[in-house]
XYZ file of C-alpha atoms in Angstrom:
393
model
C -132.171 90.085 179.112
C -135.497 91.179 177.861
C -137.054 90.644 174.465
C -135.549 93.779 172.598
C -137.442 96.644 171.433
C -136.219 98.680 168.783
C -137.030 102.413 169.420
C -135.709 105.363 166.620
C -135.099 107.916 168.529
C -135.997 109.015 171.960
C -139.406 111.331 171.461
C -140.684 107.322 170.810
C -138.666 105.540 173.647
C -140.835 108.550 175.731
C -144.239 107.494 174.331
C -143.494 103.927 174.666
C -142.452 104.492 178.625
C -145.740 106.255 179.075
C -148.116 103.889 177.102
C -146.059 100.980 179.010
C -145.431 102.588 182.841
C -148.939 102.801 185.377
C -150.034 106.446 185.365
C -148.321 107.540 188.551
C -144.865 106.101 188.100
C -144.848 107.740 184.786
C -145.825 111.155 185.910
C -143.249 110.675 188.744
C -140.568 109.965 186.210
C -141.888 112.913 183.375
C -142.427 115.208 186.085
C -140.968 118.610 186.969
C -142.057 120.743 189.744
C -144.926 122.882 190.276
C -146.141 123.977 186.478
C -143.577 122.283 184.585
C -141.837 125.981 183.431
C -138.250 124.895 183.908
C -138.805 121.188 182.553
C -140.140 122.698 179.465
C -137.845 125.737 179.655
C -134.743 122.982 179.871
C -135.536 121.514 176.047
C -136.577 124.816 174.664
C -132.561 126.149 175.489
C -131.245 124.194 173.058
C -133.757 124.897 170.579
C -132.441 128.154 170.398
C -128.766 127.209 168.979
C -128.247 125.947 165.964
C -125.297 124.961 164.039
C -123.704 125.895 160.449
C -122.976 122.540 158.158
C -120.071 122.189 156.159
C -120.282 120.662 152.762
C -115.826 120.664 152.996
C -113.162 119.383 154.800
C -115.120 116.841 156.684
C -113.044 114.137 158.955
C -112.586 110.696 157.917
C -112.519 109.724 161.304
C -114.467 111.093 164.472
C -112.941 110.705 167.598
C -115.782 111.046 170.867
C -113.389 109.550 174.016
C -112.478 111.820 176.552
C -112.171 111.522 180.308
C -114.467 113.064 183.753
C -113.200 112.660 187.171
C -110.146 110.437 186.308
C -112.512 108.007 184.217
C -112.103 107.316 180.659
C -114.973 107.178 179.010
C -115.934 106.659 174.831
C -117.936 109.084 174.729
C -118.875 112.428 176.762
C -122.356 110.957 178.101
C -122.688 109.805 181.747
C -125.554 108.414 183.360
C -126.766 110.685 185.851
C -127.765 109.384 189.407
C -131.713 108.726 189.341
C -133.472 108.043 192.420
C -135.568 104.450 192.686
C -135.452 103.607 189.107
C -138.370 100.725 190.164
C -139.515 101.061 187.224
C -138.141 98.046 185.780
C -136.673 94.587 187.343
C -133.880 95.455 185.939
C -132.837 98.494 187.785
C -129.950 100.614 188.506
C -127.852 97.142 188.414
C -129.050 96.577 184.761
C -128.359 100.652 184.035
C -124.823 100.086 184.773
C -124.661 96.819 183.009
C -125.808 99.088 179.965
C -123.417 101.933 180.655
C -120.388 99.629 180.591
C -121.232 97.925 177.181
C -121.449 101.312 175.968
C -117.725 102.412 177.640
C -119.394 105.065 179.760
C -119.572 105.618 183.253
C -122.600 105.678 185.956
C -124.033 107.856 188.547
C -125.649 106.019 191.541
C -128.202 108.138 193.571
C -128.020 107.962 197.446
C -131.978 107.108 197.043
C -131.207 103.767 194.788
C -133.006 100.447 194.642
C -130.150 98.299 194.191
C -127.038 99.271 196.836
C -123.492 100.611 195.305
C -121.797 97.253 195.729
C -123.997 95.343 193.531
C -123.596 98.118 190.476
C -119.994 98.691 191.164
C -119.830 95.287 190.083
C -121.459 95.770 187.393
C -119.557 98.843 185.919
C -116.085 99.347 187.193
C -116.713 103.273 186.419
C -119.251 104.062 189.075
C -119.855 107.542 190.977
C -121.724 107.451 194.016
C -124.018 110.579 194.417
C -124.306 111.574 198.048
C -127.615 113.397 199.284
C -126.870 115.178 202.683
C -129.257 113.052 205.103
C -128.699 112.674 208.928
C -125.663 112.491 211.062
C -121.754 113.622 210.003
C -121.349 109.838 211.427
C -123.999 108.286 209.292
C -122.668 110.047 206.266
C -119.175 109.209 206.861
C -120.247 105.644 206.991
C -122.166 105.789 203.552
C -118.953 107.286 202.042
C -117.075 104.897 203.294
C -119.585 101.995 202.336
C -119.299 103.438 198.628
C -115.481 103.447 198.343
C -114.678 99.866 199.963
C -117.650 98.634 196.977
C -115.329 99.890 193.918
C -116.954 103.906 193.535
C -114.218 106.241 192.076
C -115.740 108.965 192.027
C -118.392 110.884 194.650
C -120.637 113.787 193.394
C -122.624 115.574 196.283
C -125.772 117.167 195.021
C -126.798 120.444 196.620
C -129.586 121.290 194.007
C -132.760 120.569 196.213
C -135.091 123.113 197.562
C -137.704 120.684 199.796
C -140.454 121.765 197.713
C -142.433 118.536 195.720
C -145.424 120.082 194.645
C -146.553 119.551 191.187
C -149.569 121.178 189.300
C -150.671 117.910 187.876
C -151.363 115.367 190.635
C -147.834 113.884 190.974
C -147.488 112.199 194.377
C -144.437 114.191 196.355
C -142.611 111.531 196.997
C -143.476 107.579 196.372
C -145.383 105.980 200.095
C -143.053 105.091 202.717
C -143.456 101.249 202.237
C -145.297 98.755 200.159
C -147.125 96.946 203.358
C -150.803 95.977 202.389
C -152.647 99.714 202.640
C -149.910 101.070 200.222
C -150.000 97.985 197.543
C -154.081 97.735 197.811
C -154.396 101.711 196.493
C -151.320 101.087 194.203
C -152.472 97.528 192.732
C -155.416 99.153 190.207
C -152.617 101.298 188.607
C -150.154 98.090 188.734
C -152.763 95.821 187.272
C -154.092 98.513 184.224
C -150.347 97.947 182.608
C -150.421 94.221 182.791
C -147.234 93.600 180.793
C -145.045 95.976 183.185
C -146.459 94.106 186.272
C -146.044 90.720 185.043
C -142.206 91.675 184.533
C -141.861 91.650 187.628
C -144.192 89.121 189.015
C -141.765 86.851 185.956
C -138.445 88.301 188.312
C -139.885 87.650 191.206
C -138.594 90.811 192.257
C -141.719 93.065 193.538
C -140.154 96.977 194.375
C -140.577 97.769 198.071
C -139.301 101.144 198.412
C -135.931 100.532 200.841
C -133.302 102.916 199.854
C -130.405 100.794 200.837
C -127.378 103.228 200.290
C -129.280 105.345 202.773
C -128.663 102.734 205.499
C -128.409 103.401 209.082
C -125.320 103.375 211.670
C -127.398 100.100 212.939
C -127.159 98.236 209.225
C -130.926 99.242 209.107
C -132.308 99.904 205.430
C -135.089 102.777 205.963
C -138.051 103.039 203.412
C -137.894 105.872 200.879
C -140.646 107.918 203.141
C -138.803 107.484 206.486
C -135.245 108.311 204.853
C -137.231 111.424 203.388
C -138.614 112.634 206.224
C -134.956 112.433 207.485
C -133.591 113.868 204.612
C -136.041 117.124 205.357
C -135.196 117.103 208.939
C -131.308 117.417 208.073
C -129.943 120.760 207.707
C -128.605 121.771 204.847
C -124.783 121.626 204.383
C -122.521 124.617 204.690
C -119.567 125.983 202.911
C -117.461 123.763 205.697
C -119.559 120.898 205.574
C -119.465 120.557 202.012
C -115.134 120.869 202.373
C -115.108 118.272 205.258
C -116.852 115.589 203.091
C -114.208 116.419 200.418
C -111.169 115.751 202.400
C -113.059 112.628 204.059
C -113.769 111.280 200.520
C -109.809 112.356 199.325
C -110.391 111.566 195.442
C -112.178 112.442 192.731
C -115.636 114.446 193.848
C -117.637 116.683 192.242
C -120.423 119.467 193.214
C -124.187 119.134 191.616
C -126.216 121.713 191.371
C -124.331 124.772 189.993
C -125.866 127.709 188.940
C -124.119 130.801 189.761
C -120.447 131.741 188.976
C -120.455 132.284 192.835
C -120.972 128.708 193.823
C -119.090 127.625 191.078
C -115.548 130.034 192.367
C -116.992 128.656 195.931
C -116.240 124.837 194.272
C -112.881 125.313 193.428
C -112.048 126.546 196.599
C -113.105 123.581 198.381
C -111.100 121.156 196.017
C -113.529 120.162 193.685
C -112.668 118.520 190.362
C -115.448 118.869 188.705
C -119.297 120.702 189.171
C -122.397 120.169 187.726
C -124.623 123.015 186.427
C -127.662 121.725 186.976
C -131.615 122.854 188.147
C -132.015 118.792 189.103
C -134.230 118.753 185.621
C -136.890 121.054 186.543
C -136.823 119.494 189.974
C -135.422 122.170 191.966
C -136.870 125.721 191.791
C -139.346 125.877 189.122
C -138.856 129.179 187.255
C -134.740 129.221 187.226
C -133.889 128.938 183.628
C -131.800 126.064 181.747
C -128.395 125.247 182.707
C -127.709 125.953 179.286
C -127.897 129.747 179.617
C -125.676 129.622 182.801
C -122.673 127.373 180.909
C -121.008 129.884 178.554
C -120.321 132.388 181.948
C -119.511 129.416 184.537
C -117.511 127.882 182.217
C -115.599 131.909 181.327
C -115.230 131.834 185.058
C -114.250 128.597 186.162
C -113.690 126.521 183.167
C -109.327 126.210 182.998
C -109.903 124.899 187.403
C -112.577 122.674 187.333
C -114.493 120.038 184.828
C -117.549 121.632 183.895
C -120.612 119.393 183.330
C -123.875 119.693 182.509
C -127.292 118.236 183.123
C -131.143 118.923 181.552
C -133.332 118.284 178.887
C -130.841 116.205 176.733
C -132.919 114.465 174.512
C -130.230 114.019 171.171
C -126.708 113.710 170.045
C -127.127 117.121 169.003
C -127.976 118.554 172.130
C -124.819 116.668 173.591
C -122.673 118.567 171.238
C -123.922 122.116 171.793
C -123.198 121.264 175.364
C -119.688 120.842 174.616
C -119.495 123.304 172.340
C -120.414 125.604 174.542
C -117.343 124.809 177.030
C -119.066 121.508 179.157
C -116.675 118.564 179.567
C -119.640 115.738 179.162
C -123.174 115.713 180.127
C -125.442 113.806 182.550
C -128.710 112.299 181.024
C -131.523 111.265 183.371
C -135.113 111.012 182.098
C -133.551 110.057 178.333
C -132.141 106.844 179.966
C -135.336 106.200 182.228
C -137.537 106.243 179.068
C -135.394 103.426 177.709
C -135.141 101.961 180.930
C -138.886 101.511 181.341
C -139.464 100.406 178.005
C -136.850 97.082 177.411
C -134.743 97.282 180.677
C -130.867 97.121 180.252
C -131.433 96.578 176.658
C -133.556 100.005 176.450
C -130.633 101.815 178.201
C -128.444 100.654 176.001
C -130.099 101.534 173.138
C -130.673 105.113 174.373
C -127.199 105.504 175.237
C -126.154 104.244 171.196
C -128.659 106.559 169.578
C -127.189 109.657 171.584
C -123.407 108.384 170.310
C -124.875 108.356 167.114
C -125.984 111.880 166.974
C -122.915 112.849 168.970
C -120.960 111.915 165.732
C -123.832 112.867 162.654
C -123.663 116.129 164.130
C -119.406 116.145 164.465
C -119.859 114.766 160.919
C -121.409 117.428 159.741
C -120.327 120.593 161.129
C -116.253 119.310 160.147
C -115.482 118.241 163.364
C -113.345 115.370 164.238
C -112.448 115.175 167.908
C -114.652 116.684 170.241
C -111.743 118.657 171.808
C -111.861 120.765 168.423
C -115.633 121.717 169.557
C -115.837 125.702 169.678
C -118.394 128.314 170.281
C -117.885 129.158 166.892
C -119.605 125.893 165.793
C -123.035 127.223 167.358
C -125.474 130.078 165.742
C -127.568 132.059 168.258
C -131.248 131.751 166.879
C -132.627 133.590 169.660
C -131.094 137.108 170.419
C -131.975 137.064 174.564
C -129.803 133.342 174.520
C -126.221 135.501 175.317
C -123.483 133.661 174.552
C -120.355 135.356 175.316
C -117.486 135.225 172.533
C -114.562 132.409 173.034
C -111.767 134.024 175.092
């Protein structure tokens, strides 16, 4: 393991990432699309909730386990499935390591540098996320791949709208390889953060972009460009399609990218056990408000058919528990865990995921809450009129 760096909170596991990552990579990771609106727009929701303390009847004991997709987990924060998290040797393989010291589960993205068997062996609660890319064959292969690792779970995200541009010189996507053109105009970067590159020159483990859960029906691994460039050649799944990987897959699965009470009713008649309201953290359409706003109705809607989770600008154990007191059965963190990621590695991770427990509980603490199936929406206080939050039924 790495030399462990102690970080408060997460506002200063973010500034160490970015004075520690090479320019690009960290605007890749920090990055939403086009102005940055709905990244921003994803923090500022729960800014505009509050809670009311109680000085009585506090619990003597707090109580955070509960359970997503058939896995038990200690506490209702999952990692969500990050592309190429390159950012450090230890990868998605060390995330999970991290996640299972902490009891929790992980979500492995289709566009991973390490492939599903090697972090199903690391965390015996992993759920393979599955982008739709090529051929029904090539994606009933992947699926099948996944469950003979160990997966036991499969979460297809639907929350992508093809359109990478960003305001403030992000690449839109990283180069298709790392042959010599690609690591001569990346090497400057790579060499002006000389303690991240030397952690991997130490590993000997130097990224080159191959996306193996993305493999082909030949037991090819494709580069992140090419499997992009297949990935925007694939149409986009139907209603049917969505239903036929559902049956192929046969247990738990859930549906990423909810935003509408719609797609959510659409969900649970496909079989789902669980959707994700999610705008892929300002990745998707920038614009579309936070998940946040959307929770209260989905969950009205939805909530007593289907596990309702959420995803997006996370960044405390506070902001876990308005989640879940607004009717979400756990929450996905992404960029939280890359920040400690790219600062110390598994050790970062896990330190990310202990300081979010930690809140989960001060906050339980102090609003008299002792289990976090006793959460309500009449924990919260509306500080902002236009945030409508419909009463508990």
């Amino acid at each position: 393991m790495s030399k462990r760096i102690r970080f408060r909170n997460l506002a200063e596991a973010e500034r160490l990432a970015k004075r520690r990552l090479p320019r690009a990579v960290w605007l890749a990771v920090k990055a939403g699309n086009e102005q940055g609106w709905t990244l921003d727009e994803n923090i500022q929701a729960f800014n505009e909730l509050g809670f009311s303390p109680t000085v009585f009847d506090r619990p003597t004991r707090i109580d955070t386990k509960t359970s997503l997709l058939g896995l038990d987990i200690d506490f209702p924060v999952v990692i969500s499935p990050v592309g190429a998290q390159a950012i450090h040797p230890d990868g998605e393989v060390g995330v999970a390591r991290a996640a299972a010291r902490a009891g929790t589960a992980v979500g492995l993205s289709s566009w991973a540098s390490d492939p599903v068997q090697d972090v199903a062996r690391a965390n015996d609660k992993t759920i393979f996320q599955l982008y739709w890319v090529g051929t029904k064959a090539e994606i009933e292969a992947r699926v099948e791949a996944a469950r003979a690792a160990g997966a036991k779970a499969l979460i297809v995200t639907l929350d992508w709208s093809h359109t990478p541009r960003r305001d403030w010189g992000v690449p839109p996507a990283p180069p298709s390889d790392m042959k010599l053109r690609t690591m001569t105009e990346l090497a400057p970067e790579a060499l002006s953060r000389p303690l991240w590159f030397g952690s991997y020159l130490r590993r000997g483990r130097i990224p080159d972009l191959k996306v193996p859960n993305l493999f082909e029906l030949d037991g090819s691994t494709p580069y992140f460009g090419a499997a992009w460039s297949r990935f925007e050649e694939t149409p986009a799944p139907t209603w049917d399609d969505v239903k036929w990987l559902r049956e192929l897959w046969g247990g738990p699965f859930m549906v990423k990218g909810i935003n509408t009470i719609k797609d959510a009713k659409l969900c649970v008649d496909l079989g789902a056990d669980a959707i994700g309201v999610s705008n892929h953290g300002g990745n998707n359409i920038d614009g579309s408000p936070s998940p946040l706003r959307y929770l209260p109705s989905i969950v009205d809607a939805v909530g007593d058919q289907v596990e309702v989770t959420l995803d997006g600008g996370i960044r405390r154990g506070s902001d876990v528990v308005k989640a879940l007191a607004l009717g979400a059965r756990a929450v996905f963190v992404g960029r939280a865990f890359l920040y400690g990621l790219a600062v110390n590695g598994e050790d970062g991770v896990h330190e990310v995921l202990q300081i979010l427990r930690s809140g989960i509980r001060e906050t339980m603490f102090g609003i008299g809450r002792s289990s976090i199936g006793e959460l309500s929406r009449e924990d919260l206080m509306v500080l902002n009129p236009h945030f409508f939050v419909p009463p508990a039924s």
